[in-house]
mmCIF file of C-alpha atoms in Angstrom:
data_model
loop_
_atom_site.group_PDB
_atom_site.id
_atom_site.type_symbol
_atom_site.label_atom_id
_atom_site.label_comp_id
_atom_site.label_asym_id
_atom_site.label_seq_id
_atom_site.Cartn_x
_atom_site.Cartn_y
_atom_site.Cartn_z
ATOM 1 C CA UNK O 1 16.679 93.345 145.229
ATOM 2 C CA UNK O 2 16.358 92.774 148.957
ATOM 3 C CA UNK O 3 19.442 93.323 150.895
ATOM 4 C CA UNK O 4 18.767 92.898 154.889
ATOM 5 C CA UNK O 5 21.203 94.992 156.793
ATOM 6 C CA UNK O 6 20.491 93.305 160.332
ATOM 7 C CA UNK O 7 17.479 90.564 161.704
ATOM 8 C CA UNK O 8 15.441 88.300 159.525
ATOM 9 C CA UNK O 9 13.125 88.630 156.741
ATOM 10 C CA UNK O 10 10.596 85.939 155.571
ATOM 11 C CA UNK O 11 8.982 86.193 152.285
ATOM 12 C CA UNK O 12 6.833 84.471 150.346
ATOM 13 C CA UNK O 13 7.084 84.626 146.861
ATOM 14 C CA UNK O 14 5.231 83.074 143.964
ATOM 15 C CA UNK O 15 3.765 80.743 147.087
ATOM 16 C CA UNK O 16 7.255 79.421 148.017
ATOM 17 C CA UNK O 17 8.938 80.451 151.546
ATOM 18 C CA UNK O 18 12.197 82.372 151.516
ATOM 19 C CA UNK O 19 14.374 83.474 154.493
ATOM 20 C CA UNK O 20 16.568 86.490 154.069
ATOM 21 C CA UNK O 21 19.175 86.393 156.604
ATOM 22 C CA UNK O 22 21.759 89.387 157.756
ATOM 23 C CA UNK O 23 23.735 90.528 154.728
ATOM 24 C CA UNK O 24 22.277 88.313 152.610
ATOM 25 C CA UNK O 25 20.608 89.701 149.555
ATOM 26 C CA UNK O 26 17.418 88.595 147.235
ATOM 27 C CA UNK O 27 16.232 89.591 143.975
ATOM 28 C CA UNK O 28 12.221 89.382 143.412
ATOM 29 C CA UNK O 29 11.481 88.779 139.897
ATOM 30 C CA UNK O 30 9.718 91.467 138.084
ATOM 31 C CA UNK O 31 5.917 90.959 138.615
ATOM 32 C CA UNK O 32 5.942 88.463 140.781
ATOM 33 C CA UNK O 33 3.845 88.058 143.537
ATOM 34 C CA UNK O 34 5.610 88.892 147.098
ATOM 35 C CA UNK O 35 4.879 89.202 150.683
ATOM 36 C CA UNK O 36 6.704 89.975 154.372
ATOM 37 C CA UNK O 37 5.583 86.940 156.581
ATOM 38 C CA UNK O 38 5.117 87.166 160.673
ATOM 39 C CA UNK O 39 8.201 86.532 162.167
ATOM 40 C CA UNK O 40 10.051 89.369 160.215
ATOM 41 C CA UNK O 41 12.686 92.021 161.588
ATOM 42 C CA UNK O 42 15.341 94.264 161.039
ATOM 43 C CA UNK O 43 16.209 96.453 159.065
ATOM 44 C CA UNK O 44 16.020 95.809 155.088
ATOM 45 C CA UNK O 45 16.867 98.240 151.838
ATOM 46 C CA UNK O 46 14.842 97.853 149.090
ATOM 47 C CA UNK O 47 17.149 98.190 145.041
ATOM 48 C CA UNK O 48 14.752 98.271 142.552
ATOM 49 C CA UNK O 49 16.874 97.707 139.095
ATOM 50 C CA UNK O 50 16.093 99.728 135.614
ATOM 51 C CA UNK O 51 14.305 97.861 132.874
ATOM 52 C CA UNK O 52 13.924 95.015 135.734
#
């Protein structure tokens, strides 16, 4: 899980675009393939889950 505490985070996952905005949260599937795109800031705390 992505949870962005303040700013902007754009991802890319699995090839498809994804904008995290302030407060929001995400969860990246297990083993998928992930990145931070330009254009990102803030700050952002990573939740990895158990058994996830």
């Amino acid at each position: 899980m992505l949870l962005v505490l303040d700013g902007r985070l754009e991802l890319l996952v699995e090839g498809i675009e994804v904008a995290v905005e302030t407060g929001e949260m995400y969860r990246v599937p297990a083993g998928a393939r992930h990145a931070v795109g330009p254009g990102s800031r803030g700050t952002l705390v990573i939740v990895e889950e158990p058994g996830a």
